């Protein structure tokens, strides 16, 4: 399995010289299990654009998207994904069921006039939507698990497994969304996603000080991400969804702090996600 990180920033795309090493595109990570299988795409952030630019060949694109939720930073890359605007292309989008209607209708209400000039069906490729909740299902030979996370609005985390290799993706997850939960509480659903995985990609947006002011915003501290990884027996943690205000140097400092905490809890492999990062399992 190969993981490629095309967007690692949270909340909004951003650009500045101080952000060049980690990048300013929002959430998009691509998992590939072999050359013949359709890729699995975690989220449709602005990282979808460089992902599309990386695809070569004349064969129409076909892929599956595991969409965590419908906030702008996780969906606004779709209309800029060049390969889907070609005849014969296909994209299956699996995402959280919505209170306001089907995933297809709610997504279409957001991507369309007057907010955007085209709708998903205006793209020349075929896009299909599948509503998800707490489920386990197969995408070809890949086993997928989806579980609800603590965030603002319906939000899913995912676990994928292929030939004994496992990856968990918890992009937006904040313990403060449930004030009755202790700050170090790890929900059963989260453990079901993360238990023993080879790679955990986890929301790590805030410092402890920032979190105190933004508890109800639905994001985690770097230390909480380490805590989840430790509790679940994760082999490698990738910090993710970096705050748009955090410079490269600040992300470096957070990574060093997280690595120190992780070492004390027995987790020896912590890295900060950056655009262009490739992990081969």
PDB file of C-alpha atoms in Angstrom:
ATOM      1  CA  UNK A   1       0.000   0.000   0.000  1.00  0.00           C
ATOM      2  CA  UNK A   2       1.202   3.492  -0.830  1.00  0.00           C
ATOM      3  CA  UNK A   3      -0.050   6.698   0.789  1.00  0.00           C
ATOM      4  CA  UNK A   4       0.544  10.058  -0.899  1.00  0.00           C
ATOM      5  CA  UNK A   5      -0.250  13.330   0.860  1.00  0.00           C
ATOM      6  CA  UNK A   6      -1.493  16.076  -1.480  1.00  0.00           C
ATOM      7  CA  UNK A   7      -3.082  18.383   1.124  1.00  0.00           C
ATOM      8  CA  UNK A   8      -2.428  18.520   4.874  1.00  0.00           C
ATOM      9  CA  UNK A   9      -3.693  21.947   5.968  1.00  0.00           C
ATOM     10  CA  UNK A  10      -6.895  22.528   7.942  1.00  0.00           C
ATOM     11  CA  UNK A  11      -9.739  25.046   7.844  1.00  0.00           C
ATOM     12  CA  UNK A  12      -8.702  27.009   4.757  1.00  0.00           C
ATOM     13  CA  UNK A  13      -6.100  26.824   1.990  1.00  0.00           C
ATOM     14  CA  UNK A  14      -3.294  29.282   2.566  1.00  0.00           C
ATOM     15  CA  UNK A  15      -0.085  30.456   0.941  1.00  0.00           C
ATOM     16  CA  UNK A  16       2.993  32.199   2.304  1.00  0.00           C
ATOM     17  CA  UNK A  17       6.770  31.723   2.173  1.00  0.00           C
ATOM     18  CA  UNK A  18       6.623  30.506   5.780  1.00  0.00           C
ATOM     19  CA  UNK A  19       4.300  27.617   4.788  1.00  0.00           C
ATOM     20  CA  UNK A  20       6.206  26.179   1.848  1.00  0.00           C
ATOM     21  CA  UNK A  21       7.696  23.073   3.439  1.00  0.00           C
ATOM     22  CA  UNK A  22       4.430  21.625   4.754  1.00  0.00           C
ATOM     23  CA  UNK A  23       2.179  23.213   2.141  1.00  0.00           C
ATOM     24  CA  UNK A  24      -1.072  25.134   2.164  1.00  0.00           C
ATOM     25  CA  UNK A  25      -3.536  22.832   0.392  1.00  0.00           C
ATOM     26  CA  UNK A  26      -6.351  21.311   2.428  1.00  0.00           C
ATOM     27  CA  UNK A  27      -7.078  17.679   3.188  1.00  0.00           C
ATOM     28  CA  UNK A  28      -6.422  15.093   0.508  1.00  0.00           C
ATOM     29  CA  UNK A  29      -4.571  11.800   0.979  1.00  0.00           C
ATOM     30  CA  UNK A  30      -4.510   9.039  -1.642  1.00  0.00           C
ATOM     31  CA  UNK A  31      -4.127   5.323  -0.883  1.00  0.00           C
ATOM     32  CA  UNK A  32      -3.103   2.924  -3.648  1.00  0.00           C
ATOM     33  CA  UNK A  33      -2.968  -0.833  -3.135  1.00  0.00           C
ATOM     34  CA  UNK A  34      -1.890  -1.926  -6.610  1.00  0.00           C
ATOM     35  CA  UNK A  35      -1.765  -0.581 -10.149  1.00  0.00           C
ATOM     36  CA  UNK A  36      -4.978  -2.291 -11.267  1.00  0.00           C
ATOM     37  CA  UNK A  37      -7.174  -1.157  -8.338  1.00  0.00           C
ATOM     38  CA  UNK A  38      -8.941   2.191  -8.136  1.00  0.00           C
ATOM     39  CA  UNK A  39      -7.247   4.578  -5.692  1.00  0.00           C
ATOM     40  CA  UNK A  40      -8.962   5.450  -2.433  1.00  0.00           C
ATOM     41  CA  UNK A  41      -9.001   9.186  -1.790  1.00  0.00           C
ATOM     42  CA  UNK A  42      -9.434  10.560   1.710  1.00  0.00           C
ATOM     43  CA  UNK A  43     -11.285  13.891   1.324  1.00  0.00           C
ATOM     44  CA  UNK A  44     -11.736  16.361  -1.506  1.00  0.00           C
ATOM     45  CA  UNK A  45      -9.786  19.352  -0.240  1.00  0.00           C
ATOM     46  CA  UNK A  46      -7.731  21.610  -2.472  1.00  0.00           C
ATOM     47  CA  UNK A  47      -5.052  18.908  -2.550  1.00  0.00           C
ATOM     48  CA  UNK A  48      -7.277  17.250  -5.176  1.00  0.00           C
ATOM     49  CA  UNK A  49      -5.949  19.709  -7.755  1.00  0.00           C
ATOM     50  CA  UNK A  50      -2.272  18.640  -7.517  1.00  0.00           C
ATOM     51  CA  UNK A  51      -3.416  15.023  -7.277  1.00  0.00           C
ATOM     52  CA  UNK A  52      -5.183  15.465 -10.607  1.00  0.00           C
ATOM     53  CA  UNK A  53      -2.097  17.060 -12.095  1.00  0.00           C
ATOM     54  CA  UNK A  54      -0.042  14.024 -11.041  1.00  0.00           C
ATOM     55  CA  UNK A  55      -2.175  11.579 -13.050  1.00  0.00           C
ATOM     56  CA  UNK A  56      -0.741  10.642 -16.439  1.00  0.00           C
ATOM     57  CA  UNK A  57      -2.022   8.459 -19.260  1.00  0.00           C
ATOM     58  CA  UNK A  58      -5.062   8.440 -21.508  1.00  0.00           C
ATOM     59  CA  UNK A  59      -7.162   5.921 -19.575  1.00  0.00           C
ATOM     60  CA  UNK A  60     -10.275   7.531 -18.005  1.00  0.00           C
ATOM     61  CA  UNK A  61      -9.834   8.044 -14.289  1.00  0.00           C
ATOM     62  CA  UNK A  62     -11.750   5.876 -11.810  1.00  0.00           C
ATOM     63  CA  UNK A  63     -11.545   6.248  -8.048  1.00  0.00           C
ATOM     64  CA  UNK A  64     -13.304   6.060  -4.696  1.00  0.00           C
ATOM     65  CA  UNK A  65     -13.532   8.922  -2.201  1.00  0.00           C
ATOM     66  CA  UNK A  66     -13.941   8.473   1.551  1.00  0.00           C
ATOM     67  CA  UNK A  67     -15.343  11.879   2.493  1.00  0.00           C
ATOM     68  CA  UNK A  68     -15.113  12.788   6.170  1.00  0.00           C
ATOM     69  CA  UNK A  69     -17.615  15.691   6.087  1.00  0.00           C
ATOM     70  CA  UNK A  70     -18.871  18.606   4.032  1.00  0.00           C
ATOM     71  CA  UNK A  71     -16.967  21.577   5.417  1.00  0.00           C
ATOM     72  CA  UNK A  72     -15.452  23.724   2.676  1.00  0.00           C
ATOM     73  CA  UNK A  73     -11.850  22.720   3.316  1.00  0.00           C
ATOM     74  CA  UNK A  74     -12.750  19.084   2.634  1.00  0.00           C
ATOM     75  CA  UNK A  75     -14.825  19.464  -0.535  1.00  0.00           C
ATOM     76  CA  UNK A  76     -13.718  22.495  -2.531  1.00  0.00           C
ATOM     77  CA  UNK A  77     -11.114  20.599  -4.545  1.00  0.00           C
ATOM     78  CA  UNK A  78     -13.646  18.522  -6.502  1.00  0.00           C
ATOM     79  CA  UNK A  79     -14.392  20.996  -9.345  1.00  0.00           C
ATOM     80  CA  UNK A  80     -10.647  21.572  -9.801  1.00  0.00           C
ATOM     81  CA  UNK A  81      -9.854  17.858 -10.146  1.00  0.00           C
ATOM     82  CA  UNK A  82      -9.089  17.799 -13.860  1.00  0.00           C
ATOM     83  CA  UNK A  83      -9.411  14.037 -14.513  1.00  0.00           C
ATOM     84  CA  UNK A  84     -13.106  13.960 -13.530  1.00  0.00           C
ATOM     85  CA  UNK A  85     -13.996  16.505 -16.220  1.00  0.00           C
ATOM     86  CA  UNK A  86     -13.326  13.998 -18.995  1.00  0.00           C
ATOM     87  CA  UNK A  87     -15.716  11.548 -20.689  1.00  0.00           C
ATOM     88  CA  UNK A  88     -15.612   8.068 -19.178  1.00  0.00           C
ATOM     89  CA  UNK A  89     -14.183   9.175 -15.830  1.00  0.00           C
ATOM     90  CA  UNK A  90     -15.888   7.977 -12.655  1.00  0.00           C
ATOM     91  CA  UNK A  91     -15.738   8.995  -9.009  1.00  0.00           C
ATOM     92  CA  UNK A  92     -17.652   7.220  -6.237  1.00  0.00           C
ATOM     93  CA  UNK A  93     -18.018   9.456  -3.170  1.00  0.00           C
ATOM     94  CA  UNK A  94     -18.804   7.743   0.155  1.00  0.00           C
ATOM     95  CA  UNK A  95     -19.643  10.237   2.880  1.00  0.00           C
ATOM     96  CA  UNK A  96     -21.684  10.901   6.016  1.00  0.00           C
ATOM     97  CA  UNK A  97     -25.453  10.773   5.819  1.00  0.00           C
ATOM     98  CA  UNK A  98     -26.942  14.232   6.314  1.00  0.00           C
ATOM     99  CA  UNK A  99     -29.815  15.517   8.434  1.00  0.00           C
ATOM    100  CA  UNK A 100     -30.912  17.832   5.605  1.00  0.00           C
ATOM    101  CA  UNK A 101     -31.301  15.173   2.925  1.00  0.00           C
ATOM    102  CA  UNK A 102     -29.222  12.751   0.890  1.00  0.00           C
ATOM    103  CA  UNK A 103     -25.494  13.310   0.600  1.00  0.00           C
ATOM    104  CA  UNK A 104     -25.956  13.896  -3.140  1.00  0.00           C
ATOM    105  CA  UNK A 105     -28.566  16.603  -2.693  1.00  0.00           C
ATOM    106  CA  UNK A 106     -26.787  18.394   0.148  1.00  0.00           C
ATOM    107  CA  UNK A 107     -23.468  18.344  -1.726  1.00  0.00           C
ATOM    108  CA  UNK A 108     -25.218  19.619  -4.860  1.00  0.00           C
ATOM    109  CA  UNK A 109     -26.777  22.459  -2.902  1.00  0.00           C
ATOM    110  CA  UNK A 110     -23.317  23.598  -1.870  1.00  0.00           C
ATOM    111  CA  UNK A 111     -21.561  23.126  -5.208  1.00  0.00           C
ATOM    112  CA  UNK A 112     -23.762  25.063  -7.594  1.00  0.00           C
ATOM    113  CA  UNK A 113     -25.059  28.565  -8.325  1.00  0.00           C
ATOM    114  CA  UNK A 114     -24.906  31.078  -6.749  1.00  0.00           C
ATOM    115  CA  UNK A 115     -22.016  29.637  -4.682  1.00  0.00           C
ATOM    116  CA  UNK A 116     -20.217  28.040  -7.637  1.00  0.00           C
ATOM    117  CA  UNK A 117     -20.949  28.186 -11.388  1.00  0.00           C
ATOM    118  CA  UNK A 118     -21.259  24.430 -11.975  1.00  0.00           C
ATOM    119  CA  UNK A 119     -22.810  21.439 -10.219  1.00  0.00           C
ATOM    120  CA  UNK A 120     -21.259  17.963  -9.864  1.00  0.00           C
ATOM    121  CA  UNK A 121     -23.423  16.682 -12.721  1.00  0.00           C
ATOM    122  CA  UNK A 122     -22.026  19.382 -15.021  1.00  0.00           C
ATOM    123  CA  UNK A 123     -18.622  17.720 -14.968  1.00  0.00           C
ATOM    124  CA  UNK A 124     -18.183  15.354 -17.909  1.00  0.00           C
ATOM    125  CA  UNK A 125     -17.246  12.367 -15.759  1.00  0.00           C
ATOM    126  CA  UNK A 126     -19.761  10.408 -13.713  1.00  0.00           C
ATOM    127  CA  UNK A 127     -20.012  11.151  -9.977  1.00  0.00           C
ATOM    128  CA  UNK A 128     -22.036   8.932  -7.663  1.00  0.00           C
ATOM    129  CA  UNK A 129     -22.759   9.491  -3.965  1.00  0.00           C
ATOM    130  CA  UNK A 130     -23.247   6.883  -1.249  1.00  0.00           C
ATOM    131  CA  UNK A 131     -24.538   7.782   2.230  1.00  0.00           C
ATOM    132  CA  UNK A 132     -22.624   6.232   5.142  1.00  0.00           C
ATOM    133  CA  UNK A 133     -22.943   5.921   8.919  1.00  0.00           C
ATOM    134  CA  UNK A 134     -21.235   3.400  11.241  1.00  0.00           C
ATOM    135  CA  UNK A 135     -20.536   0.718   8.640  1.00  0.00           C
ATOM    136  CA  UNK A 136     -18.102  -1.923   7.414  1.00  0.00           C
ATOM    137  CA  UNK A 137     -17.941  -2.644   3.695  1.00  0.00           C
ATOM    138  CA  UNK A 138     -15.623  -3.615   0.846  1.00  0.00           C
ATOM    139  CA  UNK A 139     -14.149  -1.530  -1.958  1.00  0.00           C
ATOM    140  CA  UNK A 140     -12.746  -4.232  -4.190  1.00  0.00           C
ATOM    141  CA  UNK A 141     -10.216  -6.066  -2.027  1.00  0.00           C
ATOM    142  CA  UNK A 142     -10.021  -3.252   0.547  1.00  0.00           C
ATOM    143  CA  UNK A 143     -12.040  -3.509   3.740  1.00  0.00           C
ATOM    144  CA  UNK A 144     -13.396  -0.133   4.883  1.00  0.00           C
ATOM    145  CA  UNK A 145     -14.730   0.844   8.294  1.00  0.00           C
ATOM    146  CA  UNK A 146     -16.504   4.162   8.940  1.00  0.00           C
ATOM    147  CA  UNK A 147     -17.319   5.537  12.396  1.00  0.00           C
ATOM    148  CA  UNK A 148     -18.777   8.808  13.676  1.00  0.00           C
ATOM    149  CA  UNK A 149     -16.340  11.338  15.137  1.00  0.00           C
ATOM    150  CA  UNK A 150     -16.796  14.273  17.502  1.00  0.00           C
ATOM    151  CA  UNK A 151     -16.880  17.298  15.221  1.00  0.00           C
ATOM    152  CA  UNK A 152     -19.241  20.111  14.182  1.00  0.00           C
ATOM    153  CA  UNK A 153     -21.827  18.384  11.991  1.00  0.00           C
ATOM    154  CA  UNK A 154     -21.947  14.801  10.680  1.00  0.00           C
ATOM    155  CA  UNK A 155     -18.328  13.644  10.400  1.00  0.00           C
ATOM    156  CA  UNK A 156     -16.785  10.231   9.808  1.00  0.00           C
ATOM    157  CA  UNK A 157     -13.397   8.719  10.419  1.00  0.00           C
ATOM    158  CA  UNK A 158     -12.193   5.783   8.325  1.00  0.00           C
ATOM    159  CA  UNK A 159     -10.075   2.667   8.561  1.00  0.00           C
ATOM    160  CA  UNK A 160      -8.905   0.718   5.524  1.00  0.00           C
ATOM    161  CA  UNK A 161      -7.304  -2.715   5.466  1.00  0.00           C
ATOM    162  CA  UNK A 162      -5.670  -4.599   2.603  1.00  0.00           C
ATOM    163  CA  UNK A 163      -3.701  -7.825   2.942  1.00  0.00           C
ATOM    164  CA  UNK A 164      -2.996  -7.159   6.622  1.00  0.00           C
ATOM    165  CA  UNK A 165      -1.949  -3.513   6.146  1.00  0.00           C
ATOM    166  CA  UNK A 166      -4.093  -0.933   7.951  1.00  0.00           C
ATOM    167  CA  UNK A 167      -4.523   2.852   7.844  1.00  0.00           C
ATOM    168  CA  UNK A 168      -6.836   5.053   9.911  1.00  0.00           C
ATOM    169  CA  UNK A 169      -7.856   8.577   8.856  1.00  0.00           C
ATOM    170  CA  UNK A 170      -9.339  10.896  11.497  1.00  0.00           C
ATOM    171  CA  UNK A 171      -8.990  14.303   9.935  1.00  0.00           C
ATOM    172  CA  UNK A 172     -11.421  16.353  12.054  1.00  0.00           C
ATOM    173  CA  UNK A 173     -11.913  15.128  15.586  1.00  0.00           C
ATOM    174  CA  UNK A 174     -12.278  17.166  18.765  1.00  0.00           C
ATOM    175  CA  UNK A 175     -12.883  15.883  22.314  1.00  0.00           C
ATOM    176  CA  UNK A 176     -14.235  19.291  23.336  1.00  0.00           C
ATOM    177  CA  UNK A 177     -17.358  18.783  21.214  1.00  0.00           C
ATOM    178  CA  UNK A 178     -18.718  16.663  24.078  1.00  0.00           C
ATOM    179  CA  UNK A 179     -18.102  18.711  27.261  1.00  0.00           C
ATOM    180  CA  UNK A 180     -19.095  15.744  29.420  1.00  0.00           C
ATOM    181  CA  UNK A 181     -16.085  13.775  28.136  1.00  0.00           C
ATOM    182  CA  UNK A 182     -12.772  14.070  29.943  1.00  0.00           C
ATOM    183  CA  UNK A 183     -10.020  15.593  27.821  1.00  0.00           C
ATOM    184  CA  UNK A 184      -8.142  12.286  27.722  1.00  0.00           C
ATOM    185  CA  UNK A 185     -11.199  10.165  26.896  1.00  0.00           C
ATOM    186  CA  UNK A 186     -10.910   8.096  23.715  1.00  0.00           C
ATOM    187  CA  UNK A 187     -14.327   6.924  22.441  1.00  0.00           C
ATOM    188  CA  UNK A 188     -14.900   3.291  21.571  1.00  0.00           C
ATOM    189  CA  UNK A 189     -15.617   4.229  17.945  1.00  0.00           C
ATOM    190  CA  UNK A 190     -12.209   5.894  17.692  1.00  0.00           C
ATOM    191  CA  UNK A 191     -10.492   2.794  19.052  1.00  0.00           C
ATOM    192  CA  UNK A 192     -12.399   0.667  16.541  1.00  0.00           C
ATOM    193  CA  UNK A 193     -10.812   2.738  13.792  1.00  0.00           C
ATOM    194  CA  UNK A 194      -7.308   3.034  15.200  1.00  0.00           C
ATOM    195  CA  UNK A 195      -6.653  -0.248  16.986  1.00  0.00           C
ATOM    196  CA  UNK A 196      -3.172  -1.454  16.026  1.00  0.00           C
ATOM    197  CA  UNK A 197      -3.047   0.309  12.649  1.00  0.00           C
ATOM    198  CA  UNK A 198       0.198   0.680  10.747  1.00  0.00           C
ATOM    199  CA  UNK A 199      -0.495   4.381  10.106  1.00  0.00           C
ATOM    200  CA  UNK A 200      -2.815   6.777  11.915  1.00  0.00           C
ATOM    201  CA  UNK A 201      -3.501  10.124  10.217  1.00  0.00           C
ATOM    202  CA  UNK A 202      -4.988  12.279  12.975  1.00  0.00           C
ATOM    203  CA  UNK A 203      -6.220  15.831  13.473  1.00  0.00           C
ATOM    204  CA  UNK A 204      -3.431  17.728  15.258  1.00  0.00           C
ATOM    205  CA  UNK A 205      -4.448  21.319  14.710  1.00  0.00           C
ATOM    206  CA  UNK A 206      -3.882  22.994  18.071  1.00  0.00           C
ATOM    207  CA  UNK A 207      -1.398  23.579  20.811  1.00  0.00           C
ATOM    208  CA  UNK A 208      -2.762  23.014  24.319  1.00  0.00           C
ATOM    209  CA  UNK A 209      -3.134  26.781  24.764  1.00  0.00           C
ATOM    210  CA  UNK A 210      -5.044  27.220  21.490  1.00  0.00           C
ATOM    211  CA  UNK A 211      -7.338  24.339  22.367  1.00  0.00           C
ATOM    212  CA  UNK A 212      -8.466  25.970  25.592  1.00  0.00           C
ATOM    213  CA  UNK A 213      -9.853  28.893  23.579  1.00  0.00           C
ATOM    214  CA  UNK A 214     -11.364  26.697  20.847  1.00  0.00           C
ATOM    215  CA  UNK A 215     -12.667  23.604  22.604  1.00  0.00           C
ATOM    216  CA  UNK A 216     -15.971  23.665  20.748  1.00  0.00           C
ATOM    217  CA  UNK A 217     -14.403  24.004  17.285  1.00  0.00           C
ATOM    218  CA  UNK A 218     -14.061  20.235  16.844  1.00  0.00           C
ATOM    219  CA  UNK A 219     -10.292  19.765  16.556  1.00  0.00           C
ATOM    220  CA  UNK A 220      -7.532  18.103  18.559  1.00  0.00           C
ATOM    221  CA  UNK A 221      -4.245  19.065  20.081  1.00  0.00           C
ATOM    222  CA  UNK A 222      -1.068  17.376  18.953  1.00  0.00           C
ATOM    223  CA  UNK A 223      -0.818  15.806  22.401  1.00  0.00           C
ATOM    224  CA  UNK A 224      -4.310  14.316  22.119  1.00  0.00           C
ATOM    225  CA  UNK A 225      -3.362  12.750  18.781  1.00  0.00           C
ATOM    226  CA  UNK A 226      -0.371  11.148  20.502  1.00  0.00           C
ATOM    227  CA  UNK A 227      -2.643   9.962  23.320  1.00  0.00           C
ATOM    228  CA  UNK A 228      -5.036   8.295  20.857  1.00  0.00           C
ATOM    229  CA  UNK A 229      -2.138   6.633  19.044  1.00  0.00           C
ATOM    230  CA  UNK A 230      -0.708   5.358  22.301  1.00  0.00           C
ATOM    231  CA  UNK A 231      -4.051   4.046  23.587  1.00  0.00           C
ATOM    232  CA  UNK A 232      -4.708   2.251  20.292  1.00  0.00           C
ATOM    233  CA  UNK A 233      -1.246   0.716  19.905  1.00  0.00           C
ATOM    234  CA  UNK A 234      -0.575   2.508  16.628  1.00  0.00           C
ATOM    235  CA  UNK A 235       2.721   1.866  14.861  1.00  0.00           C
ATOM    236  CA  UNK A 236       3.120   5.284  13.175  1.00  0.00           C
ATOM    237  CA  UNK A 237       1.334   8.584  13.782  1.00  0.00           C
ATOM    238  CA  UNK A 238       1.084  11.277  11.103  1.00  0.00           C
ATOM    239  CA  UNK A 239       0.008  14.659  12.485  1.00  0.00           C
ATOM    240  CA  UNK A 240      -2.442  16.299  10.104  1.00  0.00           C
ATOM    241  CA  UNK A 241      -4.865  19.182   9.490  1.00  0.00           C
ATOM    242  CA  UNK A 242      -2.246  21.762  10.450  1.00  0.00           C
ATOM    243  CA  UNK A 243      -3.633  25.113  11.510  1.00  0.00           C
ATOM    244  CA  UNK A 244      -3.424  27.723   8.710  1.00  0.00           C
ATOM    245  CA  UNK A 245      -1.759  30.145  11.126  1.00  0.00           C
ATOM    246  CA  UNK A 246       1.057  27.718  11.981  1.00  0.00           C
ATOM    247  CA  UNK A 247       4.264  28.339  10.062  1.00  0.00           C
ATOM    248  CA  UNK A 248       6.616  25.557   9.045  1.00  0.00           C
ATOM    249  CA  UNK A 249       8.831  26.346  12.026  1.00  0.00           C
ATOM    250  CA  UNK A 250       5.866  26.149  14.385  1.00  0.00           C
ATOM    251  CA  UNK A 251       4.831  22.778  12.962  1.00  0.00           C
ATOM    252  CA  UNK A 252       8.431  21.633  13.499  1.00  0.00           C
ATOM    253  CA  UNK A 253       8.210  22.649  17.164  1.00  0.00           C
ATOM    254  CA  UNK A 254       4.889  20.849  17.585  1.00  0.00           C
ATOM    255  CA  UNK A 255       6.369  17.742  16.003  1.00  0.00           C
ATOM    256  CA  UNK A 256       9.358  17.768  18.362  1.00  0.00           C
ATOM    257  CA  UNK A 257       7.062  18.192  21.342  1.00  0.00           C
ATOM    258  CA  UNK A 258       4.783  15.387  20.135  1.00  0.00           C
ATOM    259  CA  UNK A 259       7.757  13.085  19.549  1.00  0.00           C
ATOM    260  CA  UNK A 260       9.008  13.681  23.087  1.00  0.00           C
ATOM    261  CA  UNK A 261       5.583  12.881  24.558  1.00  0.00           C
ATOM    262  CA  UNK A 262       5.235   9.855  22.297  1.00  0.00           C
ATOM    263  CA  UNK A 263       8.601   8.416  23.317  1.00  0.00           C
ATOM    264  CA  UNK A 264       7.520   8.436  26.955  1.00  0.00           C
ATOM    265  CA  UNK A 265       4.379   6.487  26.038  1.00  0.00           C
ATOM    266  CA  UNK A 266       6.162   3.933  23.880  1.00  0.00           C
ATOM    267  CA  UNK A 267       5.292   5.381  20.478  1.00  0.00           C
ATOM    268  CA  UNK A 268       8.532   5.786  18.530  1.00  0.00           C
ATOM    269  CA  UNK A 269       7.352   6.892  15.096  1.00  0.00           C
ATOM    270  CA  UNK A 270       5.687  10.307  14.783  1.00  0.00           C
ATOM    271  CA  UNK A 271       5.925  12.482  11.679  1.00  0.00           C
ATOM    272  CA  UNK A 272       4.170  15.646  10.521  1.00  0.00           C
ATOM    273  CA  UNK A 273       2.281  15.320   7.277  1.00  0.00           C
ATOM    274  CA  UNK A 274       3.465  17.494   4.395  1.00  0.00           C
ATOM    275  CA  UNK A 275       2.548  17.872   0.741  1.00  0.00           C
ATOM    276  CA  UNK A 276       4.460  15.312  -1.300  1.00  0.00           C
ATOM    277  CA  UNK A 277       4.968  12.883   1.600  1.00  0.00           C
ATOM    278  CA  UNK A 278       4.851   9.279   0.376  1.00  0.00           C
ATOM    279  CA  UNK A 279       4.580   6.370   2.802  1.00  0.00           C
ATOM    280  CA  UNK A 280       5.037   2.839   1.516  1.00  0.00           C
ATOM    281  CA  UNK A 281       3.679   0.094   3.734  1.00  0.00           C
TER     282      UNK A 281
END
